[in-house]
Amino acid sequence: MVLEATMICIDNSEWMRNGDYNPSRFQAQADAVNLICGAKTQSNPENTVGVLTMAGKGVRVLVTPTSDLGKILACMHGLEIGGEMNLAAGIQVAQLALKHRQNKKQQQRIVVFAGSPVKHEKKMLEMIGRKLKKNSVALDIINFGEEDEGKTEKLEALLAAVNNNDSSHIVSVPPGPNALSDVLISTPIFTGDGEGGSGFAAAAAAAAAGGVSGYEFGVDPNLDPELALALRVSMEEERARQEAAAKKAAEEAANQEKGGETSSQDATMTERASAATSEAENKTIDLMDDENALLQQALAMSMDDPVSSHDVKDTDMSEAPADDPDLALALQLSVADGTKDSGSQSSDMSKLLADQSFVSSILASLPGVDPNDPSVKDLLASMQNQSEPEKKNDDKPSDEEKK
């Protein structure tokens, strides 16, 4: 396993907005950077990786060489795109950052993403390459995006000046359906050259990218037995958890089925109880209807013949004198008074009929009646003849007056 410190130079110029790489040049580059950082840190726990940008307001170091993969990946978020790429300044700043690495035993490597035109002269790039070679710094160049003969020629001259025992590489990736990171996995940047490369880095990168590895869990147990064991234990725990979840789901389904049967029985009992309640209510309503009918019949009978009821009462009262002499005397007096009242009323009526002028005025006031009509006169004469005997009878003194 190679002990190495790596600085990755990112191109965040205006040309990274193009969409000839899926989904865009900058996003494709970001995915490739994440893949390289993961491969470098997994190949050796003591490896460190740093990141810097070459465009915008100037070269800016996002993170110095570190083994914290989370910190490396976090620095890729929220990067601004703009300006032009300054390849020479980026390589020089990366070399300076590697010079101040903490572990001097680490080999030095710079990975450059060049996705925009290179405006530096060829001689200047060759001079930078020789300086890197002198300081034992390896260089990997990823040429993508803008394609022109001048750019490719300048990058190849830079590589030729820095290359030492094939430790440096250049890879040109044209636009296409494949992702930039998928193309780089099979290149020497991951597979290495036998001396400075790392086979484990390529395997880890392939596993991270969803590729198929010849080893279980994508890890060679001979190179890292502890990691392989940890992955195996984690997988067994996950399988046990899934089995427990499936068993719990089956038990819940069975309980739901039992609950459905119980609910159906409860529904049947509820229906029966409601039917019995409705029958009882119907019976109560029928009884109430019968009682109401009887009550109405009794009221009708009591209101049909009030005269007859009074007669019955009078008959009942007439039987009382047999037991109470005082009550009998009171009844006889009340009957005598009633007879006197009726006699007086009839005598008054006879007097009115005897008054010829009064009767004539009454008949004259009636519409359609002629007082001089012979039939009317005959009728009045007959009524006067009937009233005269009654008057004579009234003039006779009664037995009580004689007494």
mmCIF file of C-alpha atoms in Angstrom:
data_model
loop_
_atom_site.group_PDB
_atom_site.id
_atom_site.type_symbol
_atom_site.label_atom_id
_atom_site.label_comp_id
_atom_site.label_asym_id
_atom_site.label_seq_id
_atom_site.Cartn_x
_atom_site.Cartn_y
_atom_site.Cartn_z
ATOM 1 C CA MET A 1 0.000 0.000 0.000
ATOM 2 C CA VAL A 2 1.348 3.380 -1.063
ATOM 3 C CA LEU A 3 1.577 6.147 1.533
ATOM 4 C CA GLU A 4 0.626 9.270 -0.348
ATOM 5 C CA ALA A 5 -0.472 12.898 0.031
ATOM 6 C CA THR A 6 -2.609 14.210 -2.823
ATOM 7 C CA MET A 7 -3.811 17.672 -3.870
ATOM 8 C CA ILE A 8 -6.742 17.839 -6.323
ATOM 9 C CA CYS A 9 -7.046 20.936 -8.509
ATOM 10 C CA ILE A 10 -10.655 21.690 -9.561
ATOM 11 C CA ASP A 11 -11.656 23.676 -12.637
ATOM 12 C CA ASN A 12 -14.591 25.932 -11.644
ATOM 13 C CA SER A 13 -14.426 28.328 -14.614
ATOM 14 C CA GLU A 14 -17.359 29.514 -16.753
ATOM 15 C CA TRP A 15 -16.859 26.569 -19.141
ATOM 16 C CA MET A 16 -18.061 24.220 -16.380
ATOM 17 C CA ARG A 17 -21.658 25.352 -16.958
ATOM 18 C CA ASN A 18 -21.876 23.415 -20.230
ATOM 19 C CA GLY A 19 -24.105 20.336 -20.334
ATOM 20 C CA ASP A 20 -22.129 18.120 -22.730
ATOM 21 C CA TYR A 21 -21.313 15.903 -19.725
ATOM 22 C CA ASN A 22 -24.221 14.501 -17.737
ATOM 23 C CA PRO A 23 -25.657 16.425 -15.930
ATOM 24 C CA SER A 24 -23.097 19.214 -16.382
ATOM 25 C CA ARG A 25 -19.336 19.526 -16.600
ATOM 26 C CA PHE A 26 -19.001 20.791 -13.045
ATOM 27 C CA GLN A 27 -21.269 18.124 -11.528
ATOM 28 C CA ALA A 28 -19.522 15.354 -13.455
ATOM 29 C CA GLN A 29 -16.201 16.701 -12.204
ATOM 30 C CA ALA A 30 -17.490 16.848 -8.607
ATOM 31 C CA ASP A 31 -18.570 13.182 -8.764
ATOM 32 C CA ALA A 32 -15.130 12.177 -10.054
ATOM 33 C CA VAL A 33 -13.416 14.174 -7.293
ATOM 34 C CA ASN A 34 -15.509 12.444 -4.622
ATOM 35 C CA LEU A 35 -14.611 9.075 -6.098
ATOM 36 C CA ILE A 36 -10.872 9.836 -6.148
ATOM 37 C CA CYS A 37 -10.911 11.139 -2.582
ATOM 38 C CA GLY A 38 -12.685 7.996 -1.383
ATOM 39 C CA ALA A 39 -10.239 5.738 -3.206
ATOM 40 C CA LYS A 40 -7.197 7.543 -1.843
ATOM 41 C CA THR A 41 -8.331 7.512 1.779
ATOM 42 C CA GLN A 42 -9.452 3.862 1.667
ATOM 43 C CA SER A 43 -6.269 2.570 0.085
ATOM 44 C CA ASN A 44 -4.273 3.581 3.187
ATOM 45 C CA PRO A 45 -5.584 4.964 6.483
ATOM 46 C CA GLU A 46 -2.645 7.389 6.645
ATOM 47 C CA ASN A 47 -3.237 8.875 3.195
ATOM 48 C CA THR A 48 -4.270 12.524 3.047
ATOM 49 C CA VAL A 49 -6.131 14.510 0.374
ATOM 50 C CA GLY A 50 -6.522 18.256 -0.149
ATOM 51 C CA VAL A 51 -8.654 20.274 -2.586
ATOM 52 C CA LEU A 52 -8.209 23.679 -4.264
ATOM 53 C CA THR A 53 -9.975 25.664 -7.017
ATOM 54 C CA MET A 54 -8.163 27.228 -9.999
ATOM 55 C CA ALA A 55 -10.772 29.763 -11.217
ATOM 56 C CA GLY A 56 -13.028 32.449 -9.822
ATOM 57 C CA LYS A 57 -11.297 35.324 -8.018
ATOM 58 C CA GLY A 58 -8.093 33.303 -7.861
ATOM 59 C CA VAL A 59 -6.605 30.054 -6.666
ATOM 60 C CA ARG A 60 -8.183 29.098 -3.332
ATOM 61 C CA VAL A 61 -7.347 26.155 -1.090
ATOM 62 C CA LEU A 62 -10.610 24.613 0.153
ATOM 63 C CA VAL A 63 -9.012 22.073 2.480
ATOM 64 C CA THR A 64 -5.390 21.198 3.201
ATOM 65 C CA PRO A 65 -4.297 17.527 2.991
ATOM 66 C CA THR A 66 -6.333 15.568 5.560
ATOM 67 C CA SER A 67 -7.524 12.012 6.098
ATOM 68 C CA ASP A 68 -11.041 13.160 7.124
ATOM 69 C CA LEU A 69 -13.161 12.129 4.133
ATOM 70 C CA GLY A 70 -16.228 13.946 5.441
ATOM 71 C CA LYS A 71 -14.343 17.224 5.580
ATOM 72 C CA ILE A 72 -13.069 16.678 2.049
ATOM 73 C CA LEU A 73 -16.510 15.951 0.620
ATOM 74 C CA ALA A 74 -18.119 18.855 2.492
ATOM 75 C CA CYS A 75 -15.845 21.395 0.860
ATOM 76 C CA MET A 76 -17.308 20.530 -2.560
ATOM 77 C CA HIS A 77 -20.723 21.997 -1.720
ATOM 78 C CA GLY A 78 -21.594 25.569 -2.613
ATOM 79 C CA LEU A 79 -18.673 26.255 -4.914
ATOM 80 C CA GLU A 80 -18.995 29.307 -7.155
ATOM 81 C CA ILE A 81 -18.521 28.992 -10.916
ATOM 82 C CA GLY A 82 -16.935 31.855 -12.851
ATOM 83 C CA GLY A 83 -13.765 33.338 -14.303
ATOM 84 C CA GLU A 84 -10.989 31.512 -16.159
ATOM 85 C CA MET A 85 -8.804 28.602 -15.108
ATOM 86 C CA ASN A 86 -5.243 29.463 -14.020
ATOM 87 C CA LEU A 87 -3.517 26.109 -14.448
ATOM 88 C CA ALA A 88 0.044 27.254 -13.680
ATOM 89 C CA ALA A 89 -0.906 29.026 -10.435
ATOM 90 C CA GLY A 90 -3.020 26.087 -9.325
ATOM 91 C CA ILE A 91 -0.188 23.582 -9.776
ATOM 92 C CA GLN A 92 2.276 25.799 -7.933
ATOM 93 C CA VAL A 93 -0.057 26.335 -4.947
ATOM 94 C CA ALA A 94 -0.734 22.578 -4.800
ATOM 95 C CA GLN A 95 3.001 21.883 -4.761
ATOM 96 C CA LEU A 96 3.432 24.374 -1.900
ATOM 97 C CA ALA A 97 0.621 22.703 0.101
ATOM 98 C CA LEU A 98 2.234 19.279 -0.366
ATOM 99 C CA LYS A 99 5.598 20.660 0.737
ATOM 100 C CA HIS A 100 4.104 21.543 4.135
ATOM 101 C CA ARG A 101 2.523 18.135 4.706
ATOM 102 C CA GLN A 102 2.851 16.771 8.243
ATOM 103 C CA ASN A 103 4.110 13.284 7.332
ATOM 104 C CA LYS A 104 7.209 13.739 5.228
ATOM 105 C CA LYS A 105 7.252 10.022 4.347
ATOM 106 C CA GLN A 106 4.182 10.475 2.187
ATOM 107 C CA GLN A 107 4.718 10.557 -1.537
ATOM 108 C CA GLN A 108 3.430 13.684 -3.299
ATOM 109 C CA ARG A 109 0.843 13.690 -6.084
ATOM 110 C CA ILE A 110 -1.222 16.356 -7.842
ATOM 111 C CA VAL A 111 -4.437 15.551 -9.739
ATOM 112 C CA VAL A 112 -5.533 18.279 -12.192
ATOM 113 C CA PHE A 113 -8.978 18.554 -13.827
ATOM 114 C CA ALA A 114 -8.642 20.655 -16.979
ATOM 115 C CA GLY A 115 -12.044 21.300 -18.549
ATOM 116 C CA SER A 116 -11.463 24.733 -20.095
ATOM 117 C CA PRO A 117 -8.893 26.150 -22.560
ATOM 118 C CA VAL A 118 -5.260 26.423 -21.384
ATOM 119 C CA LYS A 119 -3.891 29.919 -22.169
ATOM 120 C CA HIS A 120 -0.400 29.408 -20.793
ATOM 121 C CA GLU A 121 2.528 28.961 -23.155
ATOM 122 C CA LYS A 122 4.010 25.557 -23.703
ATOM 123 C CA LYS A 123 7.466 26.566 -22.425
ATOM 124 C CA MET A 124 6.052 27.849 -19.156
ATOM 125 C CA LEU A 125 4.233 24.577 -18.523
ATOM 126 C CA GLU A 126 7.380 22.585 -19.319
ATOM 127 C CA MET A 127 9.314 24.643 -16.775
ATOM 128 C CA ILE A 128 6.678 23.935 -14.105
ATOM 129 C CA GLY A 129 6.829 20.211 -14.999
ATOM 130 C CA ARG A 130 10.604 20.060 -14.514
ATOM 131 C CA LYS A 131 10.274 21.741 -11.138
ATOM 132 C CA LEU A 132 7.724 19.130 -10.056
ATOM 133 C CA LYS A 133 10.000 16.340 -11.205
ATOM 134 C CA LYS A 134 12.859 17.828 -9.233
ATOM 135 C CA ASN A 135 10.763 17.822 -6.060
ATOM 136 C CA SER A 136 9.535 14.236 -6.696
ATOM 137 C CA VAL A 137 5.924 15.253 -7.275
ATOM 138 C CA ALA A 138 3.805 13.024 -9.523
ATOM 139 C CA LEU A 139 1.105 14.562 -11.734
ATOM 140 C CA ASP A 140 -2.157 13.126 -13.071
ATOM 141 C CA ILE A 141 -4.036 15.189 -15.702
ATOM 142 C CA ILE A 142 -7.709 14.668 -16.608
ATOM 143 C CA ASN A 143 -8.386 16.380 -19.923
ATOM 144 C CA PHE A 144 -12.118 16.849 -20.626
ATOM 145 C CA GLY A 145 -14.477 19.532 -21.850
ATOM 146 C CA GLU A 146 -12.911 21.864 -24.412
ATOM 147 C CA GLU A 147 -11.114 19.927 -27.149
ATOM 148 C CA ASP A 148 -8.524 21.681 -29.271
ATOM 149 C CA GLU A 149 -5.097 20.715 -30.507
ATOM 150 C CA GLY A 150 -3.326 23.459 -28.635
ATOM 151 C CA LYS A 151 -4.741 22.408 -25.248
ATOM 152 C CA THR A 152 -3.909 18.716 -25.669
ATOM 153 C CA GLU A 153 -0.407 19.539 -26.917
ATOM 154 C CA LYS A 154 0.342 21.795 -23.948
ATOM 155 C CA LEU A 155 -0.893 19.231 -21.424
ATOM 156 C CA GLU A 156 1.146 16.454 -23.022
ATOM 157 C CA ALA A 157 4.274 18.649 -22.908
ATOM 158 C CA LEU A 158 3.640 19.297 -19.205
ATOM 159 C CA LEU A 159 3.265 15.575 -18.570
ATOM 160 C CA ALA A 160 6.447 14.751 -20.458
ATOM 161 C CA ALA A 161 8.394 17.253 -18.348
ATOM 162 C CA VAL A 162 7.155 15.917 -15.005
ATOM 163 C CA ASN A 163 6.946 12.191 -15.738
ATOM 164 C CA ASN A 164 9.439 9.996 -13.874
ATOM 165 C CA ASN A 165 9.305 6.207 -14.329
ATOM 166 C CA ASP A 166 5.699 6.447 -15.613
ATOM 167 C CA SER A 167 4.472 7.729 -12.257
ATOM 168 C CA SER A 168 2.422 10.451 -13.970
ATOM 169 C CA HIS A 169 -0.568 9.997 -16.313
ATOM 170 C CA ILE A 170 -2.884 11.890 -18.616
ATOM 171 C CA VAL A 171 -6.422 10.806 -19.502
ATOM 172 C CA SER A 172 -8.606 12.469 -22.141
ATOM 173 C CA VAL A 173 -12.355 11.892 -21.671
ATOM 174 C CA PRO A 174 -14.560 13.000 -24.585
ATOM 175 C CA PRO A 175 -18.248 13.807 -24.061
ATOM 176 C CA GLY A 176 -20.529 10.778 -24.099
ATOM 177 C CA PRO A 177 -23.277 8.885 -22.350
ATOM 178 C CA ASN A 178 -20.924 7.482 -19.716
ATOM 179 C CA ALA A 179 -20.248 9.424 -16.536
ATOM 180 C CA LEU A 180 -16.811 10.938 -16.091
ATOM 181 C CA SER A 181 -16.190 8.960 -12.905
ATOM 182 C CA ASP A 182 -17.078 5.651 -14.604
ATOM 183 C CA VAL A 183 -14.522 6.280 -17.338
ATOM 184 C CA LEU A 184 -11.771 7.171 -14.865
ATOM 185 C CA ILE A 185 -12.140 3.934 -12.875
ATOM 186 C CA SER A 186 -10.508 1.863 -15.616
ATOM 187 C CA THR A 187 -7.665 4.335 -16.224
ATOM 188 C CA PRO A 188 -4.114 4.243 -14.713
ATOM 189 C CA ILE A 189 -5.144 7.036 -12.342
ATOM 190 C CA PHE A 190 -6.933 4.312 -10.334
ATOM 191 C CA THR A 191 -5.251 1.088 -11.432
ATOM 192 C CA GLY A 192 -1.707 2.466 -10.997
ATOM 193 C CA ASP A 193 1.519 1.371 -12.698
ATOM 194 C CA GLY A 194 2.592 -1.471 -10.393
ATOM 195 C CA GLU A 195 4.991 0.675 -8.424
ATOM 196 C CA GLY A 196 3.015 3.654 -7.287
ATOM 197 C CA GLY A 197 -0.501 2.451 -8.046
ATOM 198 C CA SER A 198 -2.935 0.747 -5.725
ATOM 199 C CA GLY A 199 -5.145 -2.160 -6.761
ATOM 200 C CA PHE A 200 -7.238 -1.742 -3.617
ATOM 201 C CA ALA A 201 -8.009 1.850 -4.557
ATOM 202 C CA ALA A 202 -9.484 0.685 -7.864
ATOM 203 C CA ALA A 203 -11.540 -2.012 -6.119
ATOM 204 C CA ALA A 204 -12.847 0.434 -3.524
ATOM 205 C CA ALA A 205 -13.668 2.973 -6.215
ATOM 206 C CA ALA A 206 -15.520 0.345 -8.224
ATOM 207 C CA ALA A 207 -17.534 -0.664 -5.165
ATOM 208 C CA ALA A 208 -18.357 2.972 -4.415
ATOM 209 C CA ALA A 209 -19.499 3.507 -7.995
ATOM 210 C CA GLY A 210 -21.787 0.465 -7.881
ATOM 211 C CA GLY A 211 -19.419 -1.817 -9.783
ATOM 212 C CA VAL A 212 -19.049 -5.561 -9.213
ATOM 213 C CA SER A 213 -15.986 -6.746 -7.321
ATOM 214 C CA GLY A 214 -14.529 -10.209 -7.163
ATOM 215 C CA TYR A 215 -14.399 -10.064 -3.360
ATOM 216 C CA GLU A 216 -17.225 -10.258 -0.864
ATOM 217 C CA PHE A 217 -18.502 -6.748 -0.036
ATOM 218 C CA GLY A 218 -15.948 -5.353 -2.536
ATOM 219 C CA VAL A 219 -13.030 -5.739 -0.093
ATOM 220 C CA ASP A 220 -10.051 -8.084 -0.299
ATOM 221 C CA PRO A 221 -9.823 -9.794 3.111
ATOM 222 C CA ASN A 222 -6.089 -10.364 2.605
ATOM 223 C CA LEU A 223 -5.412 -6.645 2.413
ATOM 224 C CA ASP A 224 -7.798 -5.517 5.166
ATOM 225 C CA PRO A 225 -9.155 -8.439 7.211
ATOM 226 C CA GLU A 226 -10.582 -6.173 9.931
ATOM 227 C CA LEU A 227 -12.698 -4.209 7.450
ATOM 228 C CA ALA A 228 -13.906 -7.420 5.782
ATOM 229 C CA LEU A 229 -14.898 -8.864 9.176
ATOM 230 C CA ALA A 230 -16.684 -5.668 10.168
ATOM 231 C CA LEU A 231 -18.618 -5.656 6.891
ATOM 232 C CA ARG A 232 -19.571 -9.313 7.315
ATOM 233 C CA VAL A 233 -20.810 -8.763 10.900
ATOM 234 C CA SER A 234 -22.755 -5.705 9.801
ATOM 235 C CA MET A 235 -24.376 -7.671 6.983
ATOM 236 C CA GLU A 236 -25.377 -10.495 9.347
ATOM 237 C CA GLU A 237 -26.933 -7.988 11.765
ATOM 238 C CA GLU A 238 -28.850 -6.401 8.918
ATOM 239 C CA ARG A 239 -30.165 -9.786 7.787
ATOM 240 C CA ALA A 240 -31.257 -10.619 11.351
ATOM 241 C CA ARG A 241 -33.016 -7.274 11.619
ATOM 242 C CA GLN A 242 -34.824 -7.842 8.318
ATOM 243 C CA GLU A 243 -35.899 -11.331 9.375
ATOM 244 C CA ALA A 244 -37.236 -9.979 12.693
ATOM 245 C CA ALA A 245 -39.111 -7.240 10.844
ATOM 246 C CA ALA A 246 -40.626 -9.783 8.443
ATOM 247 C CA LYS A 247 -41.682 -12.026 11.344
ATOM 248 C CA LYS A 248 -43.264 -9.076 13.147
ATOM 249 C CA ALA A 249 -45.130 -8.084 9.986
ATOM 250 C CA ALA A 250 -46.472 -11.646 9.621
ATOM 251 C CA GLU A 251 -47.664 -11.656 13.249
ATOM 252 C CA GLU A 252 -49.393 -8.303 12.771
ATOM 253 C CA ALA A 253 -51.126 -9.603 9.641
ATOM 254 C CA ALA A 254 -52.359 -12.680 11.553
ATOM 255 C CA ASN A 255 -53.615 -10.485 14.396
ATOM 256 C CA GLN A 256 -55.445 -8.298 11.910
ATOM 257 C CA GLU A 257 -57.168 -11.355 10.423
ATOM 258 C CA LYS A 258 -58.263 -12.517 13.902
ATOM 259 C CA GLY A 259 -59.397 -9.028 14.693
ATOM 260 C CA GLY A 260 -61.458 -9.027 11.486
ATOM 261 C CA GLU A 261 -63.228 -12.254 12.515
ATOM 262 C CA THR A 262 -63.911 -10.890 16.012
ATOM 263 C CA SER A 263 -65.229 -7.672 14.563
ATOM 264 C CA SER A 264 -67.569 -9.635 12.258
ATOM 265 C CA GLN A 265 -68.929 -11.590 15.257
ATOM 266 C CA ASP A 266 -69.393 -8.360 17.178
ATOM 267 C CA ALA A 267 -71.208 -6.885 14.200
ATOM 268 C CA THR A 268 -73.567 -9.902 14.062
ATOM 269 C CA MET A 269 -74.336 -9.645 17.787
ATOM 270 C CA THR A 270 -74.908 -5.941 17.431
ATOM 271 C CA GLU A 271 -77.334 -6.518 14.568
ATOM 272 C CA ARG A 272 -79.272 -9.067 16.624
ATOM 273 C CA ALA A 273 -79.450 -6.751 19.622
ATOM 274 C CA SER A 274 -80.636 -3.883 17.447
ATOM 275 C CA ALA A 275 -83.316 -6.139 15.904
ATOM 276 C CA ALA A 276 -84.571 -7.164 19.365
ATOM 277 C CA THR A 277 -84.596 -3.531 20.465
ATOM 278 C CA SER A 278 -86.580 -2.513 17.398
ATOM 279 C CA GLU A 279 -89.143 -5.285 18.070
ATOM 280 C CA ALA A 280 -89.565 -4.135 21.678
ATOM 281 C CA GLU A 281 -89.996 -0.562 20.504
ATOM 282 C CA ASN A 282 -92.634 -1.656 17.982
ATOM 283 C CA LYS A 283 -94.545 -3.510 20.701
ATOM 284 C CA THR A 284 -94.431 -0.476 22.971
ATOM 285 C CA ILE A 285 -95.690 1.731 20.153
ATOM 286 C CA ASP A 286 -98.576 -0.698 19.490
ATOM 287 C CA LEU A 287 -99.583 -0.665 23.157
ATOM 288 C CA MET A 288 -99.470 3.097 23.217
ATOM 289 C CA ASP A 289 -101.605 3.228 20.096
ATOM 290 C CA ASP A 290 -104.187 0.912 21.712
ATOM 291 C CA GLU A 291 -104.295 3.032 24.865
ATOM 292 C CA ASN A 292 -104.677 6.210 22.829
ATOM 293 C CA ALA A 293 -107.529 4.629 20.847
ATOM 294 C CA LEU A 294 -109.346 3.601 24.029
ATOM 295 C CA LEU A 295 -108.860 7.049 25.530
ATOM 296 C CA GLN A 296 -110.198 8.753 22.440
ATOM 297 C CA GLN A 297 -113.209 6.396 22.394
ATOM 298 C CA ALA A 298 -113.981 7.194 26.054
ATOM 299 C CA LEU A 299 -113.764 10.923 25.370
ATOM 300 C CA ALA A 300 -116.065 10.613 22.369
ATOM 301 C CA MET A 301 -118.616 8.652 24.399
ATOM 302 C CA SER A 302 -118.505 11.217 27.185
ATOM 303 C CA MET A 303 -119.067 14.079 24.742
ATOM 304 C CA ASP A 304 -121.717 12.468 22.510
ATOM 305 C CA ASP A 305 -124.908 13.017 24.664
ATOM 306 C CA PRO A 306 -124.503 15.555 27.419
ATOM 307 C CA VAL A 307 -128.334 15.816 27.860
ATOM 308 C CA SER A 308 -128.649 12.154 28.701
ATOM 309 C CA SER A 309 -125.880 12.452 31.259
ATOM 310 C CA HIS A 310 -127.754 15.283 32.951
ATOM 311 C CA ASP A 311 -130.901 13.161 32.965
ATOM 312 C CA VAL A 312 -129.008 10.375 34.646
ATOM 313 C CA LYS A 313 -127.749 12.760 37.266
ATOM 314 C CA ASP A 314 -131.245 14.134 37.850
ATOM 315 C CA THR A 315 -132.609 10.626 38.237
ATOM 316 C CA ASP A 316 -129.877 9.828 40.720
ATOM 317 C CA MET A 317 -130.712 12.954 42.713
ATOM 318 C CA SER A 318 -134.414 12.122 42.719
ATOM 319 C CA GLU A 319 -133.671 8.989 44.635
ATOM 320 C CA ALA A 320 -132.041 10.947 47.461
ATOM 321 C CA PRO A 321 -135.256 12.040 49.363
ATOM 322 C CA ALA A 322 -135.814 8.513 50.594
ATOM 323 C CA ASP A 323 -132.802 8.925 52.829
ATOM 324 C CA ASP A 324 -132.717 12.736 53.423
ATOM 325 C CA PRO A 325 -136.081 14.639 54.035
ATOM 326 C CA ASP A 326 -134.361 18.026 54.010
ATOM 327 C CA LEU A 327 -132.873 17.422 50.601
ATOM 328 C CA ALA A 328 -136.293 16.315 49.301
ATOM 329 C CA LEU A 329 -137.907 19.526 50.490
ATOM 330 C CA ALA A 330 -135.189 21.622 48.851
ATOM 331 C CA LEU A 331 -135.702 19.813 45.560
ATOM 332 C CA GLN A 332 -139.493 20.403 45.673
ATOM 333 C CA LEU A 333 -138.985 24.119 46.282
ATOM 334 C CA SER A 334 -136.503 24.379 43.381
ATOM 335 C CA VAL A 335 -138.990 22.684 41.059
ATOM 336 C CA ALA A 336 -141.796 25.043 42.154
ATOM 337 C CA ASP A 337 -139.597 28.074 41.557
ATOM 338 C CA GLY A 338 -138.786 26.817 38.087
ATOM 339 C CA THR A 339 -142.488 26.405 37.328
ATOM 340 C CA LYS A 340 -143.219 29.941 38.498
ATOM 341 C CA ASP A 341 -140.427 31.320 36.314
ATOM 342 C CA SER A 342 -141.707 29.526 33.274
ATOM 343 C CA GLY A 343 -145.285 30.687 33.966
ATOM 344 C CA SER A 344 -144.192 34.270 34.360
ATOM 345 C CA GLN A 345 -142.186 34.093 31.113
ATOM 346 C CA SER A 346 -145.223 32.740 29.248
ATOM 347 C CA SER A 347 -147.498 35.423 30.728
ATOM 348 C CA ASP A 348 -145.084 38.130 29.648
ATOM 349 C CA MET A 349 -145.042 36.718 26.135
ATOM 350 C CA SER A 350 -148.888 36.675 26.074
ATOM 351 C CA LYS A 351 -148.983 40.305 27.101
ATOM 352 C CA LEU A 352 -146.631 41.214 24.302
ATOM 353 C CA LEU A 353 -148.760 39.363 21.774
ATOM 354 C CA ALA A 354 -151.925 41.073 23.091
ATOM 355 C CA ASP A 355 -150.396 44.457 22.357
ATOM 356 C CA GLN A 356 -151.694 45.037 18.794
ATOM 357 C CA SER A 357 -149.516 48.065 18.072
ATOM 358 C CA PHE A 358 -146.312 46.322 19.202
ATOM 359 C CA VAL A 359 -146.965 43.279 17.033
ATOM 360 C CA SER A 360 -147.849 45.474 14.041
ATOM 361 C CA SER A 361 -144.571 47.422 14.387
ATOM 362 C CA ILE A 362 -142.580 44.201 14.591
ATOM 363 C CA LEU A 363 -144.236 42.779 11.481
ATOM 364 C CA ALA A 364 -143.773 46.053 9.576
ATOM 365 C CA SER A 365 -140.028 45.964 10.310
ATOM 366 C CA LEU A 366 -139.661 42.487 8.791
ATOM 367 C CA PRO A 367 -138.735 42.511 5.072
ATOM 368 C CA GLY A 368 -141.401 41.067 2.738
ATOM 369 C CA VAL A 369 -144.167 40.951 5.440
ATOM 370 C CA ASP A 370 -147.362 42.997 5.001
ATOM 371 C CA PRO A 371 -149.257 43.604 8.292
ATOM 372 C CA ASN A 372 -152.474 44.206 6.329
ATOM 373 C CA ASP A 373 -152.309 40.762 4.717
ATOM 374 C CA PRO A 374 -155.495 38.798 5.645
ATOM 375 C CA SER A 375 -153.495 35.678 6.464
ATOM 376 C CA VAL A 376 -151.275 37.626 8.845
ATOM 377 C CA LYS A 377 -154.318 39.181 10.521
ATOM 378 C CA ASP A 378 -155.931 35.756 10.963
ATOM 379 C CA LEU A 379 -152.722 34.430 12.525
ATOM 380 C CA LEU A 380 -152.559 37.342 14.973
ATOM 381 C CA ALA A 381 -156.193 36.883 15.906
ATOM 382 C CA SER A 382 -155.682 33.207 16.648
ATOM 383 C CA MET A 383 -152.635 33.994 18.828
ATOM 384 C CA GLN A 384 -154.650 36.554 20.806
ATOM 385 C CA ASN A 385 -157.441 34.067 21.348
ATOM 386 C CA GLN A 386 -154.912 31.579 22.771
ATOM 387 C CA SER A 387 -153.360 34.156 25.050
ATOM 388 C CA GLU A 388 -156.691 35.199 26.631
ATOM 389 C CA PRO A 389 -157.396 31.890 28.418
ATOM 390 C CA GLU A 390 -153.814 31.827 29.752
ATOM 391 C CA LYS A 391 -154.364 35.338 31.062
ATOM 392 C CA LYS A 392 -157.539 34.282 32.849
ATOM 393 C CA ASN A 393 -155.701 31.393 34.404
ATOM 394 C CA ASP A 394 -152.955 33.713 35.574
ATOM 395 C CA ASP A 395 -155.492 36.019 37.160
ATOM 396 C CA LYS A 396 -156.854 33.156 39.299
ATOM 397 C CA PRO A 397 -155.089 32.941 42.672
ATOM 398 C CA SER A 398 -153.042 29.859 43.311
ATOM 399 C CA ASP A 399 -153.636 27.488 46.172
ATOM 400 C CA GLU A 400 -150.743 28.930 48.146
ATOM 401 C CA GLU A 401 -152.113 32.522 47.708
ATOM 402 C CA LYS A 402 -155.512 31.367 49.015
ATOM 403 C CA LYS A 403 -153.776 29.958 52.041
#
